[in-house]
PDB file of C-alpha atoms in Angstrom:
ATOM      1  CA  MET A   1     143.589 180.236 156.337  1.00  0.00           C
ATOM      2  CA  LYS A   2     147.241 179.842 155.700  1.00  0.00           C
ATOM      3  CA  LEU A   3     149.659 179.495 158.661  1.00  0.00           C
ATOM      4  CA  LYS A   4     153.598 179.832 158.613  1.00  0.00           C
ATOM      5  CA  PHE A   5     155.785 177.896 161.016  1.00  0.00           C
ATOM      6  CA  GLU A   6     159.045 179.850 161.859  1.00  0.00           C
ATOM      7  CA  PRO A   7     161.830 177.874 163.843  1.00  0.00           C
ATOM      8  CA  VAL A   8     162.250 179.675 167.120  1.00  0.00           C
ATOM      9  CA  THR A   9     165.802 181.660 167.236  1.00  0.00           C
ATOM     10  CA  GLU A  10     167.131 184.527 169.459  1.00  0.00           C
ATOM     11  CA  LYS A  11     165.506 186.859 167.261  1.00  0.00           C
ATOM     12  CA  ASN A  12     162.016 185.761 167.792  1.00  0.00           C
ATOM     13  CA  ARG A  13     162.130 184.030 171.179  1.00  0.00           C
ATOM     14  CA  ALA A  14     160.652 186.657 173.339  1.00  0.00           C
ATOM     15  CA  GLN A  15     157.573 186.643 170.887  1.00  0.00           C
ATOM     16  CA  ALA A  16     157.349 182.719 171.674  1.00  0.00           C
ATOM     17  CA  LEU A  17     157.779 183.479 175.432  1.00  0.00           C
ATOM     18  CA  ARG A  18     154.638 185.725 175.397  1.00  0.00           C
ATOM     19  CA  LEU A  19     152.415 182.969 174.261  1.00  0.00           C
ATOM     20  CA  HIS A  20     150.245 181.506 176.856  1.00  0.00           C
ATOM     21  CA  GLY A  21     146.848 179.477 176.959  1.00  0.00           C
ATOM     22  CA  ALA A  22     143.564 180.894 177.990  1.00  0.00           C
ATOM     23  CA  PRO A  23     142.705 181.423 181.787  1.00  0.00           C
ATOM     24  CA  GLY A  24     142.208 178.042 183.290  1.00  0.00           C
ATOM     25  CA  GLN A  25     144.334 175.965 180.768  1.00  0.00           C
ATOM     26  CA  GLU A  26     147.036 175.788 183.085  1.00  0.00           C
ATOM     27  CA  GLY A  27     148.988 172.362 182.962  1.00  0.00           C
ATOM     28  CA  LEU A  28     147.310 171.165 179.729  1.00  0.00           C
ATOM     29  CA  VAL A  29     150.155 172.280 178.061  1.00  0.00           C
ATOM     30  CA  GLU A  30     153.859 172.883 179.302  1.00  0.00           C
ATOM     31  CA  PRO A  31     154.764 176.720 178.973  1.00  0.00           C
ATOM     32  CA  VAL A  32     156.834 177.902 176.134  1.00  0.00           C
ATOM     33  CA  GLU A  33     159.770 178.496 178.505  1.00  0.00           C
ATOM     34  CA  GLN A  34     160.013 174.878 179.532  1.00  0.00           C
ATOM     35  CA  CYS A  35     159.541 173.799 176.029  1.00  0.00           C
ATOM     36  CA  LEU A  36     162.493 175.815 174.946  1.00  0.00           C
ATOM     37  CA  ALA A  37     164.772 174.758 177.714  1.00  0.00           C
ATOM     38  CA  GLU A  38     164.147 171.037 176.697  1.00  0.00           C
ATOM     39  CA  ALA A  39     164.552 172.111 173.156  1.00  0.00           C
ATOM     40  CA  GLU A  40     168.064 173.234 174.217  1.00  0.00           C
ATOM     41  CA  GLN A  41     168.959 170.185 175.972  1.00  0.00           C
ATOM     42  CA  TRP A  42     167.972 168.034 173.297  1.00  0.00           C
ATOM     43  CA  LYS A  43     168.581 169.075 169.935  1.00  0.00           C
ATOM     44  CA  GLY A  44     166.041 166.834 168.131  1.00  0.00           C
ATOM     45  CA  TRP A  45     163.259 168.806 169.160  1.00  0.00           C
ATOM     46  CA  ARG A  46     162.062 171.674 166.896  1.00  0.00           C
ATOM     47  CA  PRO A  47     160.188 174.668 168.276  1.00  0.00           C
ATOM     48  CA  VAL A  48     158.228 176.787 166.103  1.00  0.00           C
ATOM     49  CA  LEU A  49     156.263 179.959 166.184  1.00  0.00           C
ATOM     50  CA  ILE A  50     152.823 179.516 164.469  1.00  0.00           C
ATOM     51  CA  LEU A  51     152.221 182.798 162.475  1.00  0.00           C
ATOM     52  CA  ASP A  52     149.188 184.254 160.785  1.00  0.00           C
ATOM     53  CA  GLY A  53     150.991 186.663 158.625  1.00  0.00           C
ATOM     54  CA  GLU A  54     153.522 188.122 160.661  1.00  0.00           C
ATOM     55  CA  ARG A  55     151.509 187.846 164.011  1.00  0.00           C
ATOM     56  CA  PRO A  56     152.495 184.888 166.321  1.00  0.00           C
ATOM     57  CA  VAL A  57     149.367 182.870 167.379  1.00  0.00           C
ATOM     58  CA  GLY A  58     150.770 179.877 168.743  1.00  0.00           C
ATOM     59  CA  PHE A  59     153.390 177.662 169.518  1.00  0.00           C
ATOM     60  CA  ALA A  60     154.388 173.847 168.560  1.00  0.00           C
ATOM     61  CA  MET A  61     157.450 171.680 169.214  1.00  0.00           C
ATOM     62  CA  TYR A  62     158.009 168.360 167.365  1.00  0.00           C
ATOM     63  CA  GLY A  63     160.755 165.982 166.979  1.00  0.00           C
ATOM     64  CA  LYS A  64     162.119 162.538 166.296  1.00  0.00           C
ATOM     65  CA  PHE A  65     163.192 159.951 168.940  1.00  0.00           C
ATOM     66  CA  PRO A  66     165.649 157.839 167.163  1.00  0.00           C
ATOM     67  CA  LEU A  67     165.909 155.016 169.866  1.00  0.00           C
ATOM     68  CA  GLU A  68     162.141 154.395 169.844  1.00  0.00           C
ATOM     69  CA  SER A  69     160.805 151.749 168.072  1.00  0.00           C
ATOM     70  CA  PHE A  70     164.065 150.651 166.812  1.00  0.00           C
ATOM     71  CA  PRO A  71     165.264 150.940 163.766  1.00  0.00           C
ATOM     72  CA  PHE A  72     162.869 153.722 162.556  1.00  0.00           C
ATOM     73  CA  GLY A  73     162.202 155.884 165.403  1.00  0.00           C
ATOM     74  CA  ARG A  74     159.218 157.743 166.522  1.00  0.00           C
ATOM     75  CA  VAL A  75     158.068 161.069 165.289  1.00  0.00           C
ATOM     76  CA  TRP A  76     156.344 163.267 168.171  1.00  0.00           C
ATOM     77  CA  LEU A  77     153.982 166.306 167.690  1.00  0.00           C
ATOM     78  CA  ASP A  78     155.153 166.970 171.291  1.00  0.00           C
ATOM     79  CA  ARG A  79     153.384 170.473 171.905  1.00  0.00           C
ATOM     80  CA  LEU A  80     150.732 172.397 170.196  1.00  0.00           C
ATOM     81  CA  LEU A  81     149.557 175.759 171.776  1.00  0.00           C
ATOM     82  CA  ILE A  82     147.051 178.467 170.487  1.00  0.00           C
ATOM     83  CA  ALA A  83     147.377 181.813 172.468  1.00  0.00           C
ATOM     84  CA  GLY A  84     144.399 182.420 174.570  1.00  0.00           C
ATOM     85  CA  GLU A  85     143.562 185.472 172.717  1.00  0.00           C
ATOM     86  CA  HIS A  86     143.479 183.480 169.500  1.00  0.00           C
ATOM     87  CA  GLN A  87     141.519 180.439 170.379  1.00  0.00           C
ATOM     88  CA  GLY A  88     138.234 179.648 168.687  1.00  0.00           C
ATOM     89  CA  ARG A  89     138.935 181.110 165.474  1.00  0.00           C
ATOM     90  CA  GLY A  90     140.256 178.072 163.632  1.00  0.00           C
ATOM     91  CA  TYR A  91     144.007 178.485 164.523  1.00  0.00           C
ATOM     92  CA  GLY A  92     144.194 175.073 166.320  1.00  0.00           C
ATOM     93  CA  LYS A  93     142.757 173.195 163.225  1.00  0.00           C
ATOM     94  CA  ALA A  94     144.685 174.937 160.670  1.00  0.00           C
ATOM     95  CA  ALA A  95     147.864 174.514 162.937  1.00  0.00           C
ATOM     96  CA  LEU A  96     147.361 170.731 163.214  1.00  0.00           C
ATOM     97  CA  ALA A  97     146.712 170.150 159.363  1.00  0.00           C
ATOM     98  CA  GLY A  98     149.688 172.077 158.788  1.00  0.00           C
ATOM     99  CA  LEU A  99     152.024 170.523 161.174  1.00  0.00           C
ATOM    100  CA  ILE A 100     150.761 166.943 160.101  1.00  0.00           C
ATOM    101  CA  GLN A 101     151.850 167.982 156.568  1.00  0.00           C
ATOM    102  CA  ARG A 102     155.209 169.413 157.842  1.00  0.00           C
ATOM    103  CA  LEU A 103     155.887 166.335 159.699  1.00  0.00           C
ATOM    104  CA  ARG A 104     155.002 163.903 156.758  1.00  0.00           C
ATOM    105  CA  GLU A 105     157.213 165.789 154.742  1.00  0.00           C
ATOM    106  CA  GLU A 106     160.492 166.535 156.944  1.00  0.00           C
ATOM    107  CA  TYR A 107     160.348 162.898 158.145  1.00  0.00           C
ATOM    108  CA  ARG A 108     158.668 160.643 155.584  1.00  0.00           C
ATOM    109  CA  CYS A 109     156.997 159.290 158.553  1.00  0.00           C
ATOM    110  CA  LYS A 110     154.109 156.569 158.867  1.00  0.00           C
ATOM    111  CA  LYS A 111     152.934 157.498 162.184  1.00  0.00           C
ATOM    112  CA  ILE A 112     152.968 160.863 164.157  1.00  0.00           C
ATOM    113  CA  TYR A 113     152.450 160.354 168.043  1.00  0.00           C
ATOM    114  CA  LEU A 114     151.692 162.957 170.610  1.00  0.00           C
ATOM    115  CA  SER A 115     150.439 162.921 174.233  1.00  0.00           C
ATOM    116  CA  ILE A 116     147.748 164.338 176.097  1.00  0.00           C
ATOM    117  CA  VAL A 117     146.855 165.279 179.820  1.00  0.00           C
ATOM    118  CA  GLU A 118     143.803 163.650 180.933  1.00  0.00           C
ATOM    119  CA  GLY A 119     141.005 166.167 181.076  1.00  0.00           C
ATOM    120  CA  ASN A 120     142.151 168.115 178.001  1.00  0.00           C
ATOM    121  CA  TRP A 121     139.141 167.086 175.934  1.00  0.00           C
ATOM    122  CA  ALA A 122     138.938 169.864 173.333  1.00  0.00           C
ATOM    123  CA  ALA A 123     142.360 168.852 172.346  1.00  0.00           C
ATOM    124  CA  ALA A 124     141.398 165.296 172.265  1.00  0.00           C
ATOM    125  CA  GLU A 125     138.354 165.945 170.210  1.00  0.00           C
ATOM    126  CA  LEU A 126     140.372 167.933 167.729  1.00  0.00           C
ATOM    127  CA  TYR A 127     142.812 165.532 167.505  1.00  0.00           C
ATOM    128  CA  GLN A 128     140.219 162.346 166.970  1.00  0.00           C
ATOM    129  CA  LYS A 129     138.777 164.691 164.186  1.00  0.00           C
ATOM    130  CA  PHE A 130     142.017 164.638 162.327  1.00  0.00           C
ATOM    131  CA  GLY A 131     142.433 160.620 162.933  1.00  0.00           C
ATOM    132  CA  PHE A 132     144.529 160.423 165.816  1.00  0.00           C
ATOM    133  CA  ARG A 133     143.600 157.423 168.192  1.00  0.00           C
ATOM    134  CA  PHE A 134     144.284 156.686 171.694  1.00  0.00           C
ATOM    135  CA  THR A 135     147.050 153.812 171.882  1.00  0.00           C
ATOM    136  CA  GLY A 136     146.079 152.621 175.402  1.00  0.00           C
ATOM    137  CA  LYS A 137     149.429 153.391 176.609  1.00  0.00           C
ATOM    138  CA  ARG A 138     150.746 156.365 178.419  1.00  0.00           C
ATOM    139  CA  ASP A 139     154.184 158.352 178.205  1.00  0.00           C
ATOM    140  CA  PRO A 140     156.665 158.490 181.177  1.00  0.00           C
ATOM    141  CA  HIS A 141     154.598 161.451 182.700  1.00  0.00           C
ATOM    142  CA  GLY A 142     151.148 159.534 182.850  1.00  0.00           C
ATOM    143  CA  GLU A 143     149.839 161.294 179.712  1.00  0.00           C
ATOM    144  CA  GLN A 144     147.671 159.508 177.336  1.00  0.00           C
ATOM    145  CA  ILE A 145     149.494 158.512 173.905  1.00  0.00           C
ATOM    146  CA  MET A 146     147.769 159.155 170.673  1.00  0.00           C
ATOM    147  CA  VAL A 147     148.791 157.985 167.039  1.00  0.00           C
ATOM    148  CA  TYR A 148     148.042 159.170 163.679  1.00  0.00           C
ATOM    149  CA  LEU A 149     148.549 156.691 160.892  1.00  0.00           C
ATOM    150  CA  CYS A 150     149.796 158.901 157.767  1.00  0.00           C
ATOM    151  CA  PRO A 151     147.953 157.827 154.648  1.00  0.00           C
ATOM    152  CA  ARG A 152     149.946 156.320 151.582  1.00  0.00           C
ATOM    153  CA  LYS A 153     150.455 158.921 148.825  1.00  0.00           C
TER     154      LYS A 153
END
């Protein structure tokens, strides 16, 4: 499965806003509307649609916080959402693989961070299968932080 990542613009914003998790997943990932508002406030965030062909199947947002871990900063995969109707079809795995590659190429980073709401065990399991590990630390919102150590090329 080959997914594409397209920056969210005014042209495709409505498509992004229609994406939601499955019923019962509220609170596990911030709504797309909130993500886009945060991206407008801090231009370092990069919100992207996840596309299978031309069909939106998910949303992600990532960026680099330059002031963290001075002098290099931290790269964060901050949001990953597969729309409820597309879950269980391998999109999460394919999206995560593509996003890791994208972040490594774009930022030339050695580590990728993310945070996860306690109780989101399906996501935690997926991240762990890809090599993310819990750091034992929490972000300012109380979410557990995970880190991926990028293999050397």
